[in-house]
mmCIF file of C-alpha atoms and ligand atoms in Angstrom:
data_model
loop_
_atom_site.group_PDB
_atom_site.id
_atom_site.type_symbol
_atom_site.label_atom_id
_atom_site.label_comp_id
_atom_site.label_asym_id
_atom_site.label_seq_id
_atom_site.Cartn_x
_atom_site.Cartn_y
_atom_site.Cartn_z
ATOM 1 C CA MET A 1 -33.731 20.489 19.305
ATOM 2 C CA SER A 2 -34.563 20.591 23.037
ATOM 3 C CA GLU A 3 -33.528 17.689 25.276
ATOM 4 C CA SER A 4 -36.149 14.971 25.885
ATOM 5 C CA LEU A 5 -36.909 15.272 29.564
ATOM 6 C CA ILE A 6 -39.930 13.029 29.067
ATOM 7 C CA LEU A 7 -39.527 9.824 27.092
ATOM 8 C CA SER A 8 -42.693 8.581 25.444
ATOM 9 C CA GLU A 9 -43.333 5.069 24.223
ATOM 10 C CA GLN A 10 -46.492 3.420 22.907
ATOM 11 C CA SER A 11 -47.161 -0.315 23.305
ATOM 12 C CA ALA A 12 -50.625 -1.394 22.104
ATOM 13 C CA ALA A 13 -53.006 0.941 24.021
ATOM 14 C CA VAL A 14 -50.538 1.858 26.777
ATOM 15 C CA ARG A 15 -48.516 5.110 26.642
ATOM 16 C CA THR A 16 -45.459 4.996 28.913
ATOM 17 C CA LEU A 17 -44.032 8.371 29.957
ATOM 18 C CA THR A 18 -40.627 8.339 31.645
ATOM 19 C CA LEU A 19 -39.281 11.296 33.641
ATOM 20 C CA ASN A 20 -35.786 11.630 32.232
ATOM 21 C CA ARG A 21 -33.398 13.730 34.359
ATOM 22 C CA PRO A 22 -31.705 10.810 36.120
ATOM 23 C CA GLY A 23 -28.609 12.851 37.119
ATOM 24 C CA ALA A 24 -30.845 15.081 39.296
ATOM 25 C CA LEU A 25 -33.134 12.211 40.348
ATOM 26 C CA ASN A 26 -35.769 13.348 37.823
ATOM 27 C CA SER A 27 -36.473 16.519 39.808
ATOM 28 C CA PHE A 28 -38.739 19.089 38.166
ATOM 29 C CA THR A 29 -37.474 22.058 36.202
ATOM 30 C CA ALA A 30 -39.785 24.375 34.254
ATOM 31 C CA ASP A 31 -38.786 22.548 31.055
ATOM 32 C CA MET A 32 -39.623 19.142 32.483
ATOM 33 C CA HIS A 33 -42.984 20.476 33.684
ATOM 34 C CA GLY A 34 -43.692 21.807 30.196
ATOM 35 C CA GLN A 35 -42.755 18.535 28.517
ATOM 36 C CA LEU A 36 -44.711 16.379 30.978
ATOM 37 C CA LEU A 37 -47.868 18.460 30.626
ATOM 38 C CA ALA A 38 -47.534 18.401 26.829
ATOM 39 C CA ALA A 39 -47.040 14.608 26.860
ATOM 40 C CA LEU A 40 -50.094 14.107 29.101
ATOM 41 C CA ASN A 41 -52.192 16.389 26.892
ATOM 42 C CA GLU A 42 -51.069 14.459 23.835
ATOM 43 C CA ALA A 43 -51.961 11.118 25.457
ATOM 44 C CA ALA A 44 -55.348 12.515 26.514
ATOM 45 C CA ALA A 45 -56.102 13.625 22.946
ATOM 46 C CA ASP A 46 -54.979 10.362 21.303
ATOM 47 C CA GLY A 47 -57.891 7.942 20.971
ATOM 48 C CA ALA A 48 -55.436 5.015 20.667
ATOM 49 C CA VAL A 49 -54.278 5.545 24.269
ATOM 50 C CA ARG A 50 -56.341 3.744 26.927
ATOM 51 C CA CYS A 51 -53.895 3.891 29.856
ATOM 52 C CA VAL A 52 -50.872 6.017 30.784
ATOM 53 C CA LEU A 53 -47.951 4.552 32.729
ATOM 54 C CA LEU A 54 -45.675 7.059 34.462
ATOM 55 C CA THR A 55 -42.201 6.128 35.706
ATOM 56 C CA GLY A 56 -38.691 7.508 36.230
ATOM 57 C CA ALA A 57 -35.359 6.897 34.495
ATOM 58 C CA GLY A 58 -32.433 5.662 36.579
ATOM 59 C CA ARG A 59 -32.542 4.992 40.318
ATOM 60 C CA ALA A 60 -35.267 7.508 41.302
ATOM 61 C CA PHE A 61 -38.907 8.088 40.483
ATOM 62 C CA CYS A 62 -38.777 11.851 41.148
ATOM 63 C CA ALA A 63 -37.103 14.015 43.822
ATOM 64 C CA GLY A 64 -39.716 16.784 43.539
ATOM 65 C CA GLN A 65 -38.860 20.343 42.656
ATOM 66 C CA ASP A 66 -35.294 20.887 41.389
ATOM 67 C CA LEU A 67 -34.003 22.936 44.293
ATOM 68 C CA ALA A 68 -31.124 24.297 42.201
ATOM 69 C CA ASP A 69 -33.529 25.832 39.687
ATOM 70 C CA PRO A 70 -32.929 29.613 39.881
ATOM 71 C CA SER A 71 -36.660 30.284 39.635
ATOM 72 C CA VAL A 72 -37.210 28.672 43.067
ATOM 73 C CA ALA A 73 -33.819 28.582 44.866
ATOM 74 C CA PRO A 74 -33.464 31.362 47.474
ATOM 75 C CA ASP A 75 -31.273 34.170 46.146
ATOM 76 C CA SER A 76 -28.477 35.169 48.550
ATOM 77 C CA THR A 77 -27.702 38.388 46.649
ATOM 78 C CA PRO A 78 -28.104 41.322 49.077
ATOM 79 C CA GLY A 79 -31.377 43.097 48.394
ATOM 80 C CA ALA A 80 -32.824 40.228 46.332
ATOM 81 C CA GLY A 81 -36.489 39.681 47.164
ATOM 82 C CA PRO A 82 -38.030 36.305 48.013
ATOM 83 C CA LYS A 83 -39.025 33.953 45.200
ATOM 84 C CA ASP A 84 -42.775 33.615 44.654
ATOM 85 C CA LEU A 85 -43.312 29.883 45.193
ATOM 86 C CA GLY A 86 -47.084 30.412 45.063
ATOM 87 C CA ASP A 87 -46.599 31.471 41.480
ATOM 88 C CA VAL A 88 -44.537 28.319 40.775
ATOM 89 C CA ILE A 89 -47.378 26.200 42.103
ATOM 90 C CA ALA A 90 -50.027 28.104 40.174
ATOM 91 C CA ARG A 91 -48.047 27.898 36.926
ATOM 92 C CA PHE A 92 -46.702 24.360 37.127
ATOM 93 C CA TYR A 93 -47.889 22.042 39.908
ATOM 94 C CA LYS A 94 -51.602 22.885 39.925
ATOM 95 C CA PRO A 95 -52.006 22.376 36.142
ATOM 96 C CA LEU A 96 -50.064 19.103 36.418
ATOM 97 C CA VAL A 97 -52.241 17.722 39.224
ATOM 98 C CA MET A 98 -55.469 18.854 37.567
ATOM 99 C CA ARG A 99 -54.348 17.280 34.282
ATOM 100 C CA LEU A 100 -53.534 13.972 35.976
ATOM 101 C CA ARG A 101 -56.784 13.803 37.885
ATOM 102 C CA THR A 102 -58.925 14.600 34.856
ATOM 103 C CA MET A 103 -57.181 12.336 32.344
ATOM 104 C CA PRO A 104 -59.739 10.557 30.146
ATOM 105 C CA VAL A 105 -57.854 7.292 30.763
ATOM 106 C CA PRO A 106 -56.484 5.664 33.930
ATOM 107 C CA VAL A 107 -52.958 6.597 35.001
ATOM 108 C CA VAL A 108 -50.597 4.159 36.740
ATOM 109 C CA ALA A 109 -47.412 5.244 38.539
ATOM 110 C CA ALA A 110 -44.566 2.705 38.520
ATOM 111 C CA VAL A 111 -42.443 4.031 41.380
ATOM 112 C CA ASN A 112 -39.001 2.663 40.586
ATOM 113 C CA GLY A 113 -37.058 4.459 43.339
ATOM 114 C CA VAL A 114 -37.212 7.378 45.734
ATOM 115 C CA ALA A 115 -40.248 9.673 45.380
ATOM 116 C CA ALA A 116 -39.693 12.852 47.389
ATOM 117 C CA GLY A 117 -41.624 16.097 47.843
ATOM 118 C CA ALA A 118 -43.699 16.858 44.772
ATOM 119 C CA GLY A 119 -42.383 13.574 43.339
ATOM 120 C CA ALA A 120 -44.117 11.585 46.074
ATOM 121 C CA ASN A 121 -47.376 13.430 45.538
ATOM 122 C CA LEU A 122 -47.052 13.084 41.788
ATOM 123 C CA ALA A 123 -47.146 9.302 42.262
ATOM 124 C CA LEU A 124 -50.025 9.501 44.753
ATOM 125 C CA ASN A 125 -52.100 11.565 42.327
ATOM 126 C CA CYS A 126 -52.063 8.695 39.840
ATOM 127 C CA ASP A 127 -55.021 6.303 39.917
ATOM 128 C CA LEU A 128 -52.916 3.332 40.983
ATOM 129 C CA ALA A 129 -49.361 3.475 42.314
ATOM 130 C CA ILE A 130 -47.237 0.346 42.242
ATOM 131 C CA ALA A 131 -43.744 0.552 43.734
ATOM 132 C CA ALA A 132 -40.508 -1.416 43.775
ATOM 133 C CA ARG A 133 -39.763 -2.821 47.233
ATOM 134 C CA SER A 134 -36.600 -0.671 47.419
ATOM 135 C CA ALA A 135 -38.517 2.532 46.555
ATOM 136 C CA SER A 136 -39.358 5.085 49.215
ATOM 137 C CA PHE A 137 -41.689 8.021 49.777
ATOM 138 C CA ILE A 138 -40.651 11.223 51.534
ATOM 139 C CA GLN A 139 -42.857 14.211 52.286
ATOM 140 C CA ALA A 140 -39.639 16.223 52.182
ATOM 141 C CA PHE A 141 -41.290 19.636 52.377
ATOM 142 C CA SER A 142 -41.039 20.268 56.130
ATOM 143 C CA LYS A 143 -37.268 19.767 55.986
ATOM 144 C CA ILE A 144 -36.921 22.870 53.819
ATOM 145 C CA GLY A 145 -39.604 24.956 55.494
ATOM 146 C CA LEU A 146 -42.497 24.267 53.120
ATOM 147 C CA LEU A 147 -45.844 22.474 53.339
ATOM 148 C CA PRO A 148 -46.840 19.421 51.288
ATOM 149 C CA ASP A 149 -47.897 20.739 47.884
ATOM 150 C CA THR A 150 -48.847 19.023 44.622
ATOM 151 C CA GLY A 151 -52.093 18.137 46.383
ATOM 152 C CA GLY A 152 -50.399 16.658 49.474
ATOM 153 C CA THR A 153 -52.587 18.428 52.034
ATOM 154 C CA TRP A 154 -55.695 17.164 50.240
ATOM 155 C CA LEU A 155 -54.469 13.690 49.362
ATOM 156 C CA LEU A 156 -52.650 12.492 52.462
ATOM 157 C CA PRO A 157 -55.512 12.639 54.999
ATOM 158 C CA ARG A 158 -57.831 11.048 52.431
ATOM 159 C CA LEU A 159 -55.415 8.196 51.801
ATOM 160 C CA VAL A 160 -54.175 7.462 55.314
ATOM 161 C CA GLY A 161 -56.228 9.575 57.785
ATOM 162 C CA ARG A 162 -55.332 12.780 59.645
ATOM 163 C CA GLY A 163 -52.993 11.228 62.213
ATOM 164 C CA ARG A 164 -50.757 9.477 59.719
ATOM 165 C CA ALA A 165 -50.975 12.382 57.265
ATOM 166 C CA LEU A 166 -49.636 14.708 59.938
ATOM 167 C CA GLY A 167 -46.948 12.202 60.952
ATOM 168 C CA LEU A 168 -45.722 11.954 57.367
ATOM 169 C CA ALA A 169 -45.993 15.677 56.644
ATOM 170 C CA LEU A 170 -44.513 17.054 59.878
ATOM 171 C CA LEU A 171 -41.644 14.600 60.258
ATOM 172 C CA GLY A 172 -40.741 14.165 56.577
ATOM 173 C CA ASP A 173 -39.254 10.742 57.313
ATOM 174 C CA LYS A 174 -38.448 8.244 54.605
ATOM 175 C CA LEU A 175 -41.269 5.709 54.283
ATOM 176 C CA SER A 176 -40.400 2.393 52.666
ATOM 177 C CA ALA A 177 -42.597 1.077 49.871
ATOM 178 C CA GLU A 178 -43.632 -1.799 52.152
ATOM 179 C CA GLU A 179 -44.740 0.622 54.892
ATOM 180 C CA ALA A 180 -46.512 2.751 52.286
ATOM 181 C CA GLU A 181 -48.390 -0.308 51.067
ATOM 182 C CA ARG A 182 -49.334 -1.296 54.632
ATOM 183 C CA MET A 183 -50.648 2.219 55.306
ATOM 184 C CA GLY A 184 -52.816 2.177 52.191
ATOM 185 C CA LEU A 185 -50.855 4.911 50.462
ATOM 186 C CA LEU A 186 -50.125 2.621 47.511
ATOM 187 C CA TRP A 187 -51.897 -0.031 45.505
ATOM 188 C CA LYS A 188 -49.032 -2.481 46.063
ATOM 189 C CA CYS A 189 -45.301 -2.978 46.228
ATOM 190 C CA VAL A 190 -43.452 -5.717 44.379
ATOM 191 C CA ASP A 191 -39.910 -7.051 44.100
ATOM 192 C CA ASP A 192 -37.627 -4.661 42.245
ATOM 193 C CA ALA A 193 -37.001 -7.106 39.407
ATOM 194 C CA ALA A 194 -40.743 -7.543 38.893
ATOM 195 C CA LEU A 195 -41.749 -3.863 38.860
ATOM 196 C CA ALA A 196 -41.486 -3.155 35.124
ATOM 197 C CA ASP A 197 -43.443 -6.270 34.125
ATOM 198 C CA GLU A 198 -46.062 -5.941 36.878
ATOM 199 C CA ALA A 199 -46.643 -2.278 36.066
ATOM 200 C CA LYS A 200 -46.992 -3.037 32.361
ATOM 201 C CA MET A 201 -49.393 -5.890 33.083
ATOM 202 C CA LEU A 202 -51.497 -3.610 35.271
ATOM 203 C CA ALA A 203 -51.523 -0.879 32.609
ATOM 204 C CA HIS A 204 -52.482 -3.301 29.818
ATOM 205 C CA ARG A 205 -55.181 -4.799 32.020
ATOM 206 C CA LEU A 206 -56.659 -1.340 32.665
ATOM 207 C CA ALA A 207 -56.347 -0.476 28.967
ATOM 208 C CA ALA A 208 -58.574 -3.453 28.098
ATOM 209 C CA MET A 209 -61.256 -2.372 30.573
ATOM 210 C CA PRO A 210 -64.200 0.007 29.994
ATOM 211 C CA THR A 211 -62.274 3.301 30.067
ATOM 212 C CA ARG A 212 -65.290 5.552 30.397
ATOM 213 C CA ALA A 213 -66.555 3.644 33.434
ATOM 214 C CA LEU A 214 -63.099 3.676 35.057
ATOM 215 C CA VAL A 215 -62.769 7.436 34.628
ATOM 216 C CA ALA A 216 -66.336 8.021 35.853
ATOM 217 C CA THR A 217 -65.494 5.894 38.908
ATOM 218 C CA ARG A 218 -62.418 7.994 39.714
ATOM 219 C CA LYS A 219 -64.458 11.196 39.370
ATOM 220 C CA ALA A 220 -67.304 9.877 41.511
ATOM 221 C CA ILE A 221 -64.974 8.625 44.266
ATOM 222 C CA ASP A 222 -63.116 11.953 44.372
ATOM 223 C CA GLY A 223 -66.380 13.924 44.274
ATOM 224 C CA ALA A 224 -68.112 11.780 46.926
ATOM 225 C CA GLN A 225 -65.704 13.055 49.602
ATOM 226 C CA GLN A 226 -67.698 16.299 49.618
ATOM 227 C CA LEU A 227 -71.164 14.691 49.554
ATOM 228 C CA SER A 228 -73.638 13.255 52.041
ATOM 229 C CA LEU A 229 -74.573 9.577 51.522
ATOM 230 C CA GLU A 230 -77.881 10.646 50.005
ATOM 231 C CA GLU A 231 -76.144 13.013 47.569
ATOM 232 C CA ALA A 232 -73.612 10.312 46.651
ATOM 233 C CA LEU A 233 -76.446 7.866 45.923
ATOM 234 C CA ASP A 234 -78.075 10.460 43.649
ATOM 235 C CA GLU A 235 -74.761 11.059 41.885
ATOM 236 C CA GLU A 236 -74.300 7.299 41.404
ATOM 237 C CA ALA A 237 -77.763 7.097 39.826
ATOM 238 C CA LEU A 238 -76.978 9.982 37.478
ATOM 239 C CA VAL A 239 -73.677 8.551 36.298
ATOM 240 C CA GLN A 240 -74.985 4.967 36.130
ATOM 241 C CA ARG A 241 -77.772 6.193 33.848
ATOM 242 C CA GLU A 242 -75.144 7.614 31.460
ATOM 243 C CA LEU A 243 -72.962 4.503 31.630
ATOM 244 C CA GLY A 244 -75.988 2.273 31.145
ATOM 245 C CA ASN A 245 -76.693 4.036 27.843
ATOM 246 C CA ALA A 246 -73.131 3.624 26.586
ATOM 247 C CA ARG A 247 -71.858 0.876 24.268
ATOM 248 C CA ASP A 248 -69.497 -0.620 26.829
ATOM 249 C CA TYR A 249 -72.336 -1.673 29.117
ATOM 250 C CA GLN A 250 -74.083 -3.492 26.285
ATOM 251 C CA GLU A 251 -70.798 -5.110 25.315
ATOM 252 C CA GLY A 252 -70.000 -6.114 28.902
ATOM 253 C CA VAL A 253 -73.378 -7.787 29.404
ATOM 254 C CA ALA A 254 -73.324 -9.431 25.940
ATOM 255 C CA ALA A 255 -69.811 -10.788 26.549
ATOM 256 C CA PHE A 256 -70.851 -12.128 29.952
ATOM 257 C CA ALA A 257 -73.852 -13.922 28.445
ATOM 258 C CA ALA A 258 -71.785 -15.339 25.571
ATOM 259 C CA LYS A 259 -68.960 -16.373 27.962
ATOM 260 C CA ARG A 260 -66.407 -14.499 25.820
ATOM 261 C CA PRO A 261 -63.931 -11.718 26.664
ATOM 262 C CA PRO A 262 -65.445 -8.231 26.180
ATOM 263 C CA GLN A 263 -64.111 -5.776 23.593
ATOM 264 C CA PHE A 264 -64.610 -2.371 25.181
ATOM 265 C CA LEU A 265 -64.439 0.617 22.838
ATOM 266 C CA ASP A 266 -65.789 3.716 24.629
ATOM 267 C CA ARG A 267 -63.300 6.320 25.805
HETATM 268 O O1 T3D B 301 -39.993 25.175 45.492
HETATM 269 C C1 T3D B 301 -41.122 25.312 44.948
HETATM 270 O O2 T3D B 301 -41.293 25.743 43.815
HETATM 271 C C2 T3D B 301 -42.316 24.850 45.627
HETATM 272 C C3 T3D B 301 -42.533 23.460 45.226
HETATM 273 C C4 T3D B 301 -41.922 22.502 45.937
HETATM 274 C C5 T3D B 301 -42.143 21.110 45.587
HETATM 275 C C6 T3D B 301 -41.113 20.184 46.207
HETATM 276 O O3 T3D B 301 -40.954 19.125 45.677
HETATM 277 S S1 T3D B 301 -40.276 20.689 47.582
HETATM 278 C C7 T3D B 301 -39.249 19.252 47.933
HETATM 279 C C8 T3D B 301 -38.068 19.213 47.026
HETATM 280 N N1 T3D B 301 -37.356 17.956 47.135
HETATM 281 C C9 T3D B 301 -36.563 17.671 48.156
HETATM 282 O O4 T3D B 301 -36.438 18.412 49.118
HETATM 283 C C10 T3D B 301 -35.780 16.384 48.066
HETATM 284 C C11 T3D B 301 -34.302 16.684 47.989
HETATM 285 N N2 T3D B 301 -33.544 15.488 47.771
HETATM 286 C C12 T3D B 301 -33.277 14.627 48.756
HETATM 287 O O5 T3D B 301 -33.688 14.776 49.899
HETATM 288 C C13 T3D B 301 -32.417 13.453 48.401
HETATM 289 O O6 T3D B 301 -31.714 13.740 47.221
HETATM 290 C C14 T3D B 301 -33.230 12.143 48.197
HETATM 291 C C15 T3D B 301 -33.750 11.662 49.551
HETATM 292 C C16 T3D B 301 -34.372 12.339 47.215
HETATM 293 C C17 T3D B 301 -32.277 11.053 47.622
HETATM 294 O O7 T3D B 301 -31.141 10.964 48.436
HETATM 295 P P1 T3D B 301 -29.845 10.172 47.900
HETATM 296 O O8 T3D B 301 -28.860 10.168 49.011
HETATM 297 O O9 T3D B 301 -30.295 8.875 47.341
HETATM 298 O O10 T3D B 301 -29.308 11.024 46.648
HETATM 299 P P2 T3D B 301 -28.493 12.397 46.687
HETATM 300 O O11 T3D B 301 -27.061 12.143 46.729
HETATM 301 O O12 T3D B 301 -29.076 13.319 47.717
HETATM 302 O O13 T3D B 301 -28.900 13.034 45.241
HETATM 303 C C18 T3D B 301 -28.278 12.577 44.049
HETATM 304 C C19 T3D B 301 -28.108 13.777 43.131
HETATM 305 O O14 T3D B 301 -29.400 14.314 42.818
HETATM 306 C C20 T3D B 301 -27.347 14.889 43.822
HETATM 307 O O15 T3D B 301 -26.615 15.589 42.823
HETATM 308 P P3 T3D B 301 -25.016 15.399 42.715
HETATM 309 O O16 T3D B 301 -24.443 15.754 44.044
HETATM 310 O O17 T3D B 301 -24.822 13.947 42.369
HETATM 311 O O18 T3D B 301 -24.624 16.327 41.603
HETATM 312 C C21 T3D B 301 -28.441 15.781 44.342
HETATM 313 O O19 T3D B 301 -28.050 17.121 44.540
HETATM 314 C C22 T3D B 301 -29.454 15.673 43.203
HETATM 315 N N3 T3D B 301 -30.805 15.983 43.692
HETATM 316 C C23 T3D B 301 -31.562 15.230 44.489
HETATM 317 N N4 T3D B 301 -32.730 15.835 44.729
HETATM 318 C C24 T3D B 301 -32.678 17.004 44.070
HETATM 319 C C25 T3D B 301 -31.454 17.099 43.416
HETATM 320 N N5 T3D B 301 -31.110 18.165 42.685
HETATM 321 C C26 T3D B 301 -32.008 19.179 42.624
HETATM 322 N N6 T3D B 301 -33.209 19.136 43.233
HETATM 323 C C27 T3D B 301 -33.584 18.083 43.954
HETATM 324 N N7 T3D B 301 -34.824 18.048 44.526
#
């Protein structure tokens, strides 16, 4: 049986997925990519899952690509050609990012320690990222002669503006969770001892909310970056029409009127 590089645990409607290569700071190998994508696909297909919580085992969240992986590490053998990192991105990182950003449920990252390279951008691709105060974020790519991948070039300027995006990407300095929170890169940072409970609370809270509306909101916010105000208003009308015809809207309004907690069911 192959090693479990992704641990999966279900608690009520929350599926927790834990990156599990702690000895190599949960850095990505092809096997870990395969297992993470499979676990995300499984969560997406399971109607009992209403929120995914992603975290790392041990002292790190994820140190990005495993640089010792022979499929990416430069080969010093005379005559050996360069490795095709574009192919690595096309086969592994692009499907991972697209899967995360189109999940039919919200995804929370609980950043328990260092998040470097693709590991940092993995966390930032989640809908909400909550980090332990001792965690850090490093756009480590420039240090090894690469550019920010895993959506970094797209995400960073949108999250923190061009100036800060370039500062983070060019310098590759370690950013503390507190600085990341101040910059607006993260939802929030909390004391280390509180991270697990706070992240679970956040995930369970999201799981009890109207999933379809949350996912439509993510899609509309991402899509609006490309639209004029007028086009965004038209898109809002289109999506609101669909949401207004769904059961969750009726339930939300009925629960408000009856002064009772809503029971949302759509997914
Ligand atoms: O290449 C492509 O396919 C394109 C895609 C690229 C995507 C990317 O993610 S590129 C960026 C890759 N990541 C990095 O460059 C980060 C490298 N790691 C670090 O800079 C540091 O390890 C950290 C800042 C993350 C943590 O530092 P520290 O001092 O807390 O830990 P450490 O001692 O450096 O690491 C602990 C162990 O984890 C160590 O192994 P050892 O000596 O105990 O056997 C170290 O080699 C291993 N490790 C850490 N990061 C990686 C790694 N092993 C393989 N790959 C790693 N990325």
